[in-house]
CSV table of C-alpha atoms and ligand atoms in Angstrom, one decimal:
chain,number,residue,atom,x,y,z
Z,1,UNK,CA,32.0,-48.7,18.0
Z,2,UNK,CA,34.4,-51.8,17.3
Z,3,UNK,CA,37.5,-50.8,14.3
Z,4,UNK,CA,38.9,-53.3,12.3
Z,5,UNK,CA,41.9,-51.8,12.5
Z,6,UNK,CA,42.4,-52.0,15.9
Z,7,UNK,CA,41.9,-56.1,16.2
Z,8,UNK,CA,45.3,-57.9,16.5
Z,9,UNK,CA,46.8,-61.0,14.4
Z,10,UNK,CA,45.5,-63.5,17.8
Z,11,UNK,CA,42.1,-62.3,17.4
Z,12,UNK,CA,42.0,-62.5,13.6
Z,13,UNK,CA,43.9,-65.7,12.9
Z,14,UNK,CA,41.4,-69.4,11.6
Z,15,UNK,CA,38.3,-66.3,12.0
Z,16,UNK,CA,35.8,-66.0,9.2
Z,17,UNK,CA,35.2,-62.7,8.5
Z,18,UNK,CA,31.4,-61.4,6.7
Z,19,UNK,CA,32.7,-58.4,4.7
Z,20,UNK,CA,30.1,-56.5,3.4
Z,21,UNK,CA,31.1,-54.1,0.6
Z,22,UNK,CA,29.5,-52.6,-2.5
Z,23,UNK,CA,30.3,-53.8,-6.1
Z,24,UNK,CA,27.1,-52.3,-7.0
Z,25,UNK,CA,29.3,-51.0,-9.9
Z,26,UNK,CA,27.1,-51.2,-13.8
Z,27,UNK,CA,28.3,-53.6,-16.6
Z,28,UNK,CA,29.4,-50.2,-18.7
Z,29,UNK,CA,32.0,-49.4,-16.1
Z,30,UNK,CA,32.7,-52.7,-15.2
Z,31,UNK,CA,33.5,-53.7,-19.3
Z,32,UNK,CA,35.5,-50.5,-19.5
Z,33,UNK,CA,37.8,-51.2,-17.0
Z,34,UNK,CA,37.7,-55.0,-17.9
Z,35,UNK,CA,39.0,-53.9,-21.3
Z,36,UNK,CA,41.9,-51.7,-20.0
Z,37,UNK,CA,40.0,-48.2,-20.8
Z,38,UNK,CA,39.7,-47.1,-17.3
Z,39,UNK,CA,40.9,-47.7,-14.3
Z,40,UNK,CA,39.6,-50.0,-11.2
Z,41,UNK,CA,36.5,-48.8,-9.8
Z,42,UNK,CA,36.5,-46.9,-6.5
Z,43,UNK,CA,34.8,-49.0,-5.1
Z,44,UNK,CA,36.7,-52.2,-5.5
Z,45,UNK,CA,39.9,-50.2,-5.2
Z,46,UNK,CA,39.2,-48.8,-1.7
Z,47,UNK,CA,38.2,-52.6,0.1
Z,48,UNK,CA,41.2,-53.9,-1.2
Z,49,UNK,CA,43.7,-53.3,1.6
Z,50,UNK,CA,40.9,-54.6,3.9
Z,51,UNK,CA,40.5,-57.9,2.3
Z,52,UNK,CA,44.3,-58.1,2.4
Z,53,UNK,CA,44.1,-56.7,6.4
Z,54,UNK,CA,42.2,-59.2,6.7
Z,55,UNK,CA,43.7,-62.7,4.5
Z,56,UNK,CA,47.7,-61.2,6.4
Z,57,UNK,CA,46.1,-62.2,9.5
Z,58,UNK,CA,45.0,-65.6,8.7
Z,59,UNK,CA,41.1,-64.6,8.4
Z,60,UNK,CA,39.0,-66.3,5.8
Z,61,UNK,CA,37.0,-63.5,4.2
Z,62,UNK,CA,33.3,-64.1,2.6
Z,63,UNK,CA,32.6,-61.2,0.3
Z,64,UNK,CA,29.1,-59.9,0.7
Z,65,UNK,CA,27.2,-57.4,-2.1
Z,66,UNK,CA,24.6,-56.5,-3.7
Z,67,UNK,CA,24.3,-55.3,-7.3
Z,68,UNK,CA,21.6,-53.7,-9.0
Z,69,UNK,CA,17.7,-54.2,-8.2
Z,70,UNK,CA,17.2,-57.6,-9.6
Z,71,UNK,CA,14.0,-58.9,-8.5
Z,72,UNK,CA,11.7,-56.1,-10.0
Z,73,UNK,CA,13.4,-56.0,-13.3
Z,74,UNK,CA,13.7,-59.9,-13.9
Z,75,UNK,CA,10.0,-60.6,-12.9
Z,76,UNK,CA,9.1,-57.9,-15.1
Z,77,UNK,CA,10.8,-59.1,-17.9
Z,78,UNK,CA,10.3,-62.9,-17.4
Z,79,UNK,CA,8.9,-63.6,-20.4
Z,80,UNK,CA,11.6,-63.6,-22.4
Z,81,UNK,CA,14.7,-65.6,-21.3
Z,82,UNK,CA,17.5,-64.3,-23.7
Z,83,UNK,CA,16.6,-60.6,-22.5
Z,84,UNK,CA,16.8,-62.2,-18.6
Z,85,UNK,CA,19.8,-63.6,-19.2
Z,86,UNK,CA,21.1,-60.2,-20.8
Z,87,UNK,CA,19.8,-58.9,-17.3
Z,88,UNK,CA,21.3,-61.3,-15.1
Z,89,UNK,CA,24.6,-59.9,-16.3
Z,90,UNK,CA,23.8,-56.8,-15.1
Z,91,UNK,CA,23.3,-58.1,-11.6
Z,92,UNK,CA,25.5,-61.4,-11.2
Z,93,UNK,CA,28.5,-60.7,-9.0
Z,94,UNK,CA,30.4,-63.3,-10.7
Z,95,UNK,CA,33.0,-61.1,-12.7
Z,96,UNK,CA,34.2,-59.9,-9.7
Z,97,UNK,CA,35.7,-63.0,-8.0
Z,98,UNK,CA,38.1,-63.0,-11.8
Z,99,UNK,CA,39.0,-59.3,-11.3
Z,100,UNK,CA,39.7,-59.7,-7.4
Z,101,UNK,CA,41.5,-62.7,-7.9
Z,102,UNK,CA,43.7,-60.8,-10.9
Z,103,UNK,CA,44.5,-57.6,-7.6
Z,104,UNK,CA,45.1,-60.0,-5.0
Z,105,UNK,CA,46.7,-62.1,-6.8
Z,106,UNK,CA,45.0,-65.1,-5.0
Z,107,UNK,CA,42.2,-67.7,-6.0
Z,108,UNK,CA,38.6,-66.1,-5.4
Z,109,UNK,CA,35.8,-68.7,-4.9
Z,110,UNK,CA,32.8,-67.8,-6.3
Z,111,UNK,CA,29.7,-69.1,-4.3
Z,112,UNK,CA,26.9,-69.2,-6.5
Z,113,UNK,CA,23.2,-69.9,-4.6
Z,114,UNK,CA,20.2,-72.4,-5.3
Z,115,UNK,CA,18.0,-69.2,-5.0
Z,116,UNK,CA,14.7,-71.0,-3.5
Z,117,UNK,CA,16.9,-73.2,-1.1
Z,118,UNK,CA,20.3,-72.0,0.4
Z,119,UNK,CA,21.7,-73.8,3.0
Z,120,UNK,CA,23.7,-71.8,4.7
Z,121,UNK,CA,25.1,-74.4,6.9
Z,122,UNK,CA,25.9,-76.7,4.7
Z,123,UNK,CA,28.1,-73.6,3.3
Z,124,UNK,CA,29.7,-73.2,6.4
Z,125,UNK,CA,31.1,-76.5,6.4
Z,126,UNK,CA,32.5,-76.5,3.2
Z,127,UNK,CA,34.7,-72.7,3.9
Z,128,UNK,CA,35.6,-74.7,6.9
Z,129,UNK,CA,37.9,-76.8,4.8
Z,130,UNK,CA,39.5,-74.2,3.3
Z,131,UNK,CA,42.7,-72.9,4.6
Z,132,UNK,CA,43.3,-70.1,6.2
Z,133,UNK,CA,43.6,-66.7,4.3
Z,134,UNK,CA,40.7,-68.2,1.8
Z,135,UNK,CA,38.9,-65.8,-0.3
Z,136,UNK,CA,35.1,-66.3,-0.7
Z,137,UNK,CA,32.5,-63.8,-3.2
Z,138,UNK,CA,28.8,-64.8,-2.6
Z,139,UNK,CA,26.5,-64.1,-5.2
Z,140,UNK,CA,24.3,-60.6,-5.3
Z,141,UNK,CA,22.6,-60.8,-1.8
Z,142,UNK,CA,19.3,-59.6,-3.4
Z,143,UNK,CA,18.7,-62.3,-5.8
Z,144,UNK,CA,17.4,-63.6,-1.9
Z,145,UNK,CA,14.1,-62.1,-0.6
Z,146,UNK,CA,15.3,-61.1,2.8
Z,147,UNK,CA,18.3,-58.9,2.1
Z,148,UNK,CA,16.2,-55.7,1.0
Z,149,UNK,CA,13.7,-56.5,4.0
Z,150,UNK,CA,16.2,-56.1,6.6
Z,151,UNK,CA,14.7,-59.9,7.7
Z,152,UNK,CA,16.2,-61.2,10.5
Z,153,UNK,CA,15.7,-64.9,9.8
Z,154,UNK,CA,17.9,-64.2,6.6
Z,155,UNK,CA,20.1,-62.3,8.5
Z,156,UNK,CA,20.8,-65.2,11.4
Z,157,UNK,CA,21.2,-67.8,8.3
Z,158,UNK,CA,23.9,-65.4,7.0
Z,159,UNK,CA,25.3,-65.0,9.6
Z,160,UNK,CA,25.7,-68.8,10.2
Z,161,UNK,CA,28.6,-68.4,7.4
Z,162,UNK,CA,31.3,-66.6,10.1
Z,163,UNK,CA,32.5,-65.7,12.9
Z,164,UNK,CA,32.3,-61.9,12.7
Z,165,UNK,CA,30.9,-59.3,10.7
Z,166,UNK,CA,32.5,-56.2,8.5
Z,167,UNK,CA,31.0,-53.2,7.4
Z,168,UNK,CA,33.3,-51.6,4.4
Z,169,UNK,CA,30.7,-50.0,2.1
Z,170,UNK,CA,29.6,-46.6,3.4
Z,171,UNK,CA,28.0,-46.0,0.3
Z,172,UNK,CA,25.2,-48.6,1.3
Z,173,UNK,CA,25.2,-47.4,5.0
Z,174,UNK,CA,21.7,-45.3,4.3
Z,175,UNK,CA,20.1,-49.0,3.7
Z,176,UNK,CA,17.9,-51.0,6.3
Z,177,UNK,CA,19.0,-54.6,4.7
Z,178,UNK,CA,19.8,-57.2,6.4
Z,179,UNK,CA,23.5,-58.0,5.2
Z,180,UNK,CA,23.8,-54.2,6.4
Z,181,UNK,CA,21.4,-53.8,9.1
Z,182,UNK,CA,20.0,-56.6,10.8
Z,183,UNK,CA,23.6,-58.8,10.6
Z,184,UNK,CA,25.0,-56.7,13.3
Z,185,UNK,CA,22.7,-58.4,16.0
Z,186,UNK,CA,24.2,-61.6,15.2
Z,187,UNK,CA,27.8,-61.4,14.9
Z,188,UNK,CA,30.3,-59.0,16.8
Z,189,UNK,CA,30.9,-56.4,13.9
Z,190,UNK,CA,33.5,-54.0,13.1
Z,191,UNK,CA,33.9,-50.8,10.8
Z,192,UNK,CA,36.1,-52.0,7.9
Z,193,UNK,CA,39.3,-50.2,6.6
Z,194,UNK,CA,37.4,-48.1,4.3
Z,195,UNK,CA,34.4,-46.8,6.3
Z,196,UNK,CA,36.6,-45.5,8.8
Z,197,UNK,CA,38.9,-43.6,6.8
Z,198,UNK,CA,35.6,-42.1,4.9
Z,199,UNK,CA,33.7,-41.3,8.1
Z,200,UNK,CA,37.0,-39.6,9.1
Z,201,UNK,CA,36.9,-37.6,6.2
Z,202,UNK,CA,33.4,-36.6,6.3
Z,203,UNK,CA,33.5,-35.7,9.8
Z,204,UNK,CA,36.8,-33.4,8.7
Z,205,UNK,CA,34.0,-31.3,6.6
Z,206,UNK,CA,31.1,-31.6,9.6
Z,207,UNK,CA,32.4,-30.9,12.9
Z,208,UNK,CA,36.2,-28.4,12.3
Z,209,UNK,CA,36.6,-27.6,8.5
Z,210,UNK,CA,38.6,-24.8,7.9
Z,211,UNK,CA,37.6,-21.7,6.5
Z,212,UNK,CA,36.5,-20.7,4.5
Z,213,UNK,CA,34.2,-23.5,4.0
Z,214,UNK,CA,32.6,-23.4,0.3
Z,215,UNK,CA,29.7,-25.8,-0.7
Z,216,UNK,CA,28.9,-26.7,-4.0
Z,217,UNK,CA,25.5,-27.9,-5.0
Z,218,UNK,CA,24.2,-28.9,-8.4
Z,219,UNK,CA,22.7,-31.8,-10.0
Z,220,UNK,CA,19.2,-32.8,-10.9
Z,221,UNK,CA,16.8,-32.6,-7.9
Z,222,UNK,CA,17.0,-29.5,-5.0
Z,223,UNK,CA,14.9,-31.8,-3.3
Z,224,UNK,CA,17.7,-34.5,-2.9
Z,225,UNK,CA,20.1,-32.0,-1.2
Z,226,UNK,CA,18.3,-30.1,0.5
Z,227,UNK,CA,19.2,-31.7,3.8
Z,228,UNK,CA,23.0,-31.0,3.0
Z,229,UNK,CA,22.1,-27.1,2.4
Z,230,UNK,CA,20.0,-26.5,5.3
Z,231,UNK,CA,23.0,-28.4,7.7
Z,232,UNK,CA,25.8,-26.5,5.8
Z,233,UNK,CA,23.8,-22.9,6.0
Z,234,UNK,CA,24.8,-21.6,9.0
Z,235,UNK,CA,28.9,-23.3,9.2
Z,236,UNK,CA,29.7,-22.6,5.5
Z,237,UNK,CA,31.0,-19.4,4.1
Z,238,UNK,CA,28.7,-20.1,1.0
Z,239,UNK,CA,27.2,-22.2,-1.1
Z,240,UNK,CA,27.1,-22.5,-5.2
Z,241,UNK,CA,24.9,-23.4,-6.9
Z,242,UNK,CA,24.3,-24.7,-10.5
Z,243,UNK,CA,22.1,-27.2,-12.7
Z,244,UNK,CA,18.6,-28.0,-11.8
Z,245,UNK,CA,19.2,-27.3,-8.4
Z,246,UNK,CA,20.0,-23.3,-9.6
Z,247,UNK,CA,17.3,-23.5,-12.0
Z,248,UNK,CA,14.7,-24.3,-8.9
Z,249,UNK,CA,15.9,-21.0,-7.0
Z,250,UNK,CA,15.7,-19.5,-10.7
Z,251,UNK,CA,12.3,-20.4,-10.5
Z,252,UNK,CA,12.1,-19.4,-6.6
Z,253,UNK,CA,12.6,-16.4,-8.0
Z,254,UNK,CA,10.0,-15.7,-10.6
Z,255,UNK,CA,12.8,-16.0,-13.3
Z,256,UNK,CA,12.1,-17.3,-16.8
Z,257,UNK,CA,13.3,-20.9,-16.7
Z,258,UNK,CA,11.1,-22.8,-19.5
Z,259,UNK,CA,11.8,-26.0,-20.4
Z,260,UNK,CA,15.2,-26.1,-18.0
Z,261,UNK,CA,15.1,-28.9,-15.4
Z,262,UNK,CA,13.7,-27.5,-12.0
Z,263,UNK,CA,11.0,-28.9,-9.2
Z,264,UNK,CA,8.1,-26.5,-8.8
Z,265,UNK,CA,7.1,-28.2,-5.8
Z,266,UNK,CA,10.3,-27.2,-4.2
Z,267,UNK,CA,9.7,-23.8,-5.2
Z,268,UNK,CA,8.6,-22.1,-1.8
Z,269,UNK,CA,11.3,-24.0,0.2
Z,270,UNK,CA,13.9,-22.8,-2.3
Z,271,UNK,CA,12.2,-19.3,-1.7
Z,272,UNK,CA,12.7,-19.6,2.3
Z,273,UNK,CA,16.6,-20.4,1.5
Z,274,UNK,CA,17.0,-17.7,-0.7
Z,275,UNK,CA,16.4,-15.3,2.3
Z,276,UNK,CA,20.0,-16.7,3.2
Z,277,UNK,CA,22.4,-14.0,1.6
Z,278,UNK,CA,25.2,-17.1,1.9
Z,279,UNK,CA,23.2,-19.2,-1.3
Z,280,UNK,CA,24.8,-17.9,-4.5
Z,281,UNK,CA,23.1,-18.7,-7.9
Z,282,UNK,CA,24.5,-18.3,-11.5
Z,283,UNK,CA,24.9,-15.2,-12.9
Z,284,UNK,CA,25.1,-16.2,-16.5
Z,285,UNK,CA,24.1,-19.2,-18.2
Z,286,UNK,CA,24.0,-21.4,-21.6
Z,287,UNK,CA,21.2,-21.9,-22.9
Z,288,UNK,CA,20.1,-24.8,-25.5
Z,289,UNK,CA,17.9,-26.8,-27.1
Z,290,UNK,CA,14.4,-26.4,-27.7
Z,291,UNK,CA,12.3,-23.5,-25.8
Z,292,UNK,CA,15.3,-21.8,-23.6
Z,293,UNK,CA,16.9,-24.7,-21.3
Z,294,UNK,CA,19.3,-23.7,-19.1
Z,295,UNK,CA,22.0,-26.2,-19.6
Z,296,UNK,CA,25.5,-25.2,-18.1
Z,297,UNK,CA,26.2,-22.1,-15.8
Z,298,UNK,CA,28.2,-19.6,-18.2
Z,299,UNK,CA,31.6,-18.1,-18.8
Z,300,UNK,CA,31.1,-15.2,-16.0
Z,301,UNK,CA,29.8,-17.7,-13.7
Z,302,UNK,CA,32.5,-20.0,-13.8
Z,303,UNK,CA,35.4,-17.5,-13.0
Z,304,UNK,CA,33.0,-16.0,-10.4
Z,305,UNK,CA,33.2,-19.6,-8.7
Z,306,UNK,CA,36.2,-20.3,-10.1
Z,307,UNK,CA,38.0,-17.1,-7.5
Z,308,UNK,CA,35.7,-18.1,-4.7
Z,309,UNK,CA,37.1,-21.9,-4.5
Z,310,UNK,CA,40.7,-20.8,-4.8
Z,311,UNK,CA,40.2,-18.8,-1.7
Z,312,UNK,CA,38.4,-21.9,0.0
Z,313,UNK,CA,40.3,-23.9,2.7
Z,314,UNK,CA,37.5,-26.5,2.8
Z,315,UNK,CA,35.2,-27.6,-0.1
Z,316,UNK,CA,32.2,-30.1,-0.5
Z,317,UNK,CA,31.1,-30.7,-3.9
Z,318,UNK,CA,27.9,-32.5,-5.0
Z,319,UNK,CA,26.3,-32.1,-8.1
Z,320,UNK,CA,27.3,-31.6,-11.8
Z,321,UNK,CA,26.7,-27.6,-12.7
Z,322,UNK,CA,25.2,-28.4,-16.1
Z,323,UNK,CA,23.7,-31.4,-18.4
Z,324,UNK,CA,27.0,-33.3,-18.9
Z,325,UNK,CA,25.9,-36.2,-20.8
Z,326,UNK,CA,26.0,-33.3,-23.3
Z,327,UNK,CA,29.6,-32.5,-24.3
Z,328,UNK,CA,28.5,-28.8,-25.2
Z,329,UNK,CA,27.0,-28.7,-21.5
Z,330,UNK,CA,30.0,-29.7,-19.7
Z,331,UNK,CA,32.4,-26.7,-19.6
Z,332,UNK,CA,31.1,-25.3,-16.0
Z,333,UNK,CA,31.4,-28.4,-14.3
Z,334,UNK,CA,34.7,-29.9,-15.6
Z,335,UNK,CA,35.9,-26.1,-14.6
Z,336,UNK,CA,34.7,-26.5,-11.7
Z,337,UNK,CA,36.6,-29.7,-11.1
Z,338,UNK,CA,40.0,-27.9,-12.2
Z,339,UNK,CA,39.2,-25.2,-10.0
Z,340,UNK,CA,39.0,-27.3,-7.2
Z,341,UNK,CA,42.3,-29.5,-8.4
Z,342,UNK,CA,43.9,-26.3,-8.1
Z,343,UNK,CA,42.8,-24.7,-4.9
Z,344,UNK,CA,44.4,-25.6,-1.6
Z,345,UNK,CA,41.8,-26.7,0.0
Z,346,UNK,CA,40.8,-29.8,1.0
Z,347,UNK,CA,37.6,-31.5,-1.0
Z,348,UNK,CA,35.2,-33.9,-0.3
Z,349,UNK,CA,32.9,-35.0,-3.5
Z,350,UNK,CA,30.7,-37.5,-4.2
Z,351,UNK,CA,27.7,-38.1,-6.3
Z,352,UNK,CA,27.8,-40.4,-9.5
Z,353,UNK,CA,27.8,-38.0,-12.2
Z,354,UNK,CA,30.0,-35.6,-10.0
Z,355,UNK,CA,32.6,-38.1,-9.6
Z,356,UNK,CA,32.8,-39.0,-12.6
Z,357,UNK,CA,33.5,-35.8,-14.4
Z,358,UNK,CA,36.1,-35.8,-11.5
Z,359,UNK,CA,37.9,-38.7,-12.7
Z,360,UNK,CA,38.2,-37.5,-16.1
Z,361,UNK,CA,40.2,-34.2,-15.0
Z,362,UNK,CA,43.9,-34.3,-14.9
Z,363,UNK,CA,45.5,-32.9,-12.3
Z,364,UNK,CA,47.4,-33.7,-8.2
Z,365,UNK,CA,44.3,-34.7,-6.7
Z,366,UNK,CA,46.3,-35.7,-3.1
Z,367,UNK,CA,43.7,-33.0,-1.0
Z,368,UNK,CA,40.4,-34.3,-2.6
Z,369,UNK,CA,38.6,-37.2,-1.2
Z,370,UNK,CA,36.5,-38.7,-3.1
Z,371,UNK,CA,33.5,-40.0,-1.2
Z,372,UNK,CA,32.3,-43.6,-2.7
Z,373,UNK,CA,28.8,-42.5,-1.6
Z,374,UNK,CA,25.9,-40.4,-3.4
Z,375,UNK,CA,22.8,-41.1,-1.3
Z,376,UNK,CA,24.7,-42.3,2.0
Z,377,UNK,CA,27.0,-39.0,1.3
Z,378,UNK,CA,24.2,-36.7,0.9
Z,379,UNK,CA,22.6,-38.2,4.0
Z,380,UNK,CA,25.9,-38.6,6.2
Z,381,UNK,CA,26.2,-34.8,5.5
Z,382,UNK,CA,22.6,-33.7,6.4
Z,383,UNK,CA,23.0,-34.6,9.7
Z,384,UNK,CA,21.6,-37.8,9.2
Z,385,UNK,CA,22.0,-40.7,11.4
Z,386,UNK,CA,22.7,-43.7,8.6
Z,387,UNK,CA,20.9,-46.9,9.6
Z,388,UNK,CA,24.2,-49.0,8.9
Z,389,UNK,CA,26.5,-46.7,10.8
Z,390,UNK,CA,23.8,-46.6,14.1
Z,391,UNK,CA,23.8,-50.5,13.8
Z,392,UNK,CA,27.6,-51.1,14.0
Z,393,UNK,CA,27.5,-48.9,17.4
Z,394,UNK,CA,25.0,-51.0,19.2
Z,395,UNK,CA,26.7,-54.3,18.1
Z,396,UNK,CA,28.3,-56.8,21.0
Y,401,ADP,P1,25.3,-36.9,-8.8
Y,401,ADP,O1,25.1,-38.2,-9.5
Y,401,ADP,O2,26.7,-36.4,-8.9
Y,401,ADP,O3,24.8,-36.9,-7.3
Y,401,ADP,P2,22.8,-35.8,-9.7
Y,401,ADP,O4,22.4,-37.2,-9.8
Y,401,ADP,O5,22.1,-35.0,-8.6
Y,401,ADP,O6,24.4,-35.8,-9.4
Y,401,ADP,O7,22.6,-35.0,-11.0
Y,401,ADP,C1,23.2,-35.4,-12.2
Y,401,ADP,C2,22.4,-35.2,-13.4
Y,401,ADP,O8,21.9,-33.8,-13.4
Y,401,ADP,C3,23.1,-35.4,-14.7
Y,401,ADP,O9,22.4,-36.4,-15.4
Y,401,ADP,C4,23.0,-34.0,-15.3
Y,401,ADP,O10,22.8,-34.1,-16.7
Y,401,ADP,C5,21.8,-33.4,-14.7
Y,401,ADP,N1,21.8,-31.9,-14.8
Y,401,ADP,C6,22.5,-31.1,-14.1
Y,401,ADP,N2,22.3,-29.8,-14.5
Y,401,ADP,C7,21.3,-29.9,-15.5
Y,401,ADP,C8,20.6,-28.9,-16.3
Y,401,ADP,N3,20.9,-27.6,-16.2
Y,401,ADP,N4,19.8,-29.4,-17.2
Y,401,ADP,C9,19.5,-30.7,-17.3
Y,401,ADP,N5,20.1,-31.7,-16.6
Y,401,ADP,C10,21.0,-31.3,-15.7
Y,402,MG,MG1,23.2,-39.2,-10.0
């Protein structure tokens, strides 16, 4: 595998560098933080000392993402132009070059696309004038039909644009597309700034943690993390458990659950897991709403898992413990978060909803990493091989 990091000013200098990274970010958080309420998203934040790696050095750098699922919505909706307009917004990349150029204090080009004919060629020869150290954002790779099919003919016209290729978004890593995937046969690619220092961090919680090693699981569907429970079963001193995922081994367990949010066809796998004495479930829980939800673990549960993380030297955290959208629901897993602010050990989360409750907290947050992937992570951690990361290591 070929680091970034490790290629020198010579190598670097009049190159034009293909950085993918993932600005897959929704217009809620992206008008938030446009309007000074919260800070710079993760994920723009973290790829920020690559692009400036990268511009120090004399490299021209052509921003690749994707963001949202365009095509399905926007035929869907066709019809009605003002509402596909209102969409567009929610996928065009274009706010991005402003808010890049505002951190890097540099001019960002934005390089919109005639969608049915892009020469990429023609492209080429006009970042060719551009001096050295030029900044480039293209437009969302999947307003094109090959970037979700992994099509190598897209792939070789993208890759027309540089010289070599950057990986930087680990969160997209578990995708077969082609500004991902198939790229890689075409240029000599590296792992960017960013994916290295979160595969180091990962790999911190897979191959030595220290222990005690706790895992926390909650969230909406067992069936989404089951992967990272079966891998962690055996290395990790436990694992906790809360919101639907709980609920499911509630169920496993021929426990009232009515209308709480479980998956009844994961049922007998959750019953197999529950043979492990290492899976720990709720022990009280608050109830609301209609016919008996269970909504957030309870007050005994959280300082039950509130003593177990302070003894942990190495924690992994996916999953909110309760239905947060709901203030009233959101005491076990912004506890939870504390808890973990407090301990000693060293964190890994990731997950949307998990990291967000995350950001909210207060607190020195120097020992938890926060992982800027939720599929890819949950993957990664299963033992998964992701597609992105396998296609970096067999790149010239
Ligand atoms: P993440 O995005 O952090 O990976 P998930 O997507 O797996 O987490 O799960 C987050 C969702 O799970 C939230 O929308 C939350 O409301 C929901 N959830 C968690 N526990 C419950 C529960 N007990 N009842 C209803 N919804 C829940
Ligand atoms: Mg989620």
């Amino acid at each position: 595998m070929k680091y970034l990091s490790s290629l020198s000013k010579k190598k670097l200098v009049n190159q034009t560098c293909l950085l993918r990274v993932d600005f897959n970010i929704e217009n809620t958080d992206l008008h938030g933080y446009e309007h000074g309420l919260t800070r710079i998203p993760l994920r723009v934040e973290r790829v920020l000392p690559t692009i400036k790696f990268l511009i120090d050095r004399g490299a021209k750098v052509i921003i690749l993402s994707h963001r949202g699922r365009p095509k399905t919505q926007i035929s869907a909706d066709s019809q009605r132009k003002s509402a596909l307009s209102q969409r567009r917004s929610a996928f065009t990349l274009k706010p991005f070059a402003k808010i890049l150029s505002k951190l890097l204090k540099k001019p960002v080009q934005f390089i919109d696309f005639n969608f049915r004919k892009s020469d990429f060629l023609k492209l080429r020869n006009k970042i060719e004038n551009f001096p050295p150290g030029s900044i480039f954002l293209l437009e969302n790779l999947r307003f094109l039909p090959g970037e979700e099919k992994n099509d190598k003919k897209f792939a070789q016209q993208l890759a027309l644009l540089g010289d070599f290729y950057v990986n930087d978004a680990f969160s997209v890593s578990h995708r077969a597309h082609a500004s991902v995937v198939a790229i890689t046969q075409f240029l000599p690619s590296y792992i960017g700034l960013a994916l290295e220092n979160e595969l180091k961090k990962l790999n911190q919680v897979m191959k030595s943690p220290k222990k005690p090693l706790i895992i926390i699981i909650g969230g909406a569907k067992i069936s989404d993390k089951i992967g990272v429970i079966k891998n962690f079963l055996k290395k990790a001193n436990c694992i906790l458990t809360g919101g639907g995922v709980a609920n499911t081994f509630f169920a496993a367990q021929k426990l009232p659950v009515g209308q709480s949010l479980y998956e009844e066809t994961m049922i007998p796998l959750a019953r197999q897991l529950l043979k492990s004495k290492k899976i720990i479930l709720p022990i009280d829980s608050v109830v609301g709403m209609g016919k008996g939800a269970i909504l957030d673990i309870g007050p005994k549960t959280i300082k039950k898992y509130t003593n177990i993380i302070k003894s942990a030297a190495t924690i992994v955290w996916n999953g909110p413990m309760g239905y947060i959208e709901n203030k009233k629901f959101r005491k076990g897993t912004s506890e939870t978060a504390k808890a973990i602010i407090k301990s000693r050990a060293f964190a890994v989360i990731g997950g949307g909803e998990t990291t967000s409750i995350m950001s909210k907290v207060k607190g020195q947050k120097s020992k938890v990493f926060i992982s800027t992937g939720g599929g890819a992570m949950l993957e990664y951690l299963a033992g998964k091989k992701l597609p992105g990361i396998e296609a970096l290591k067999l790149s010239a």
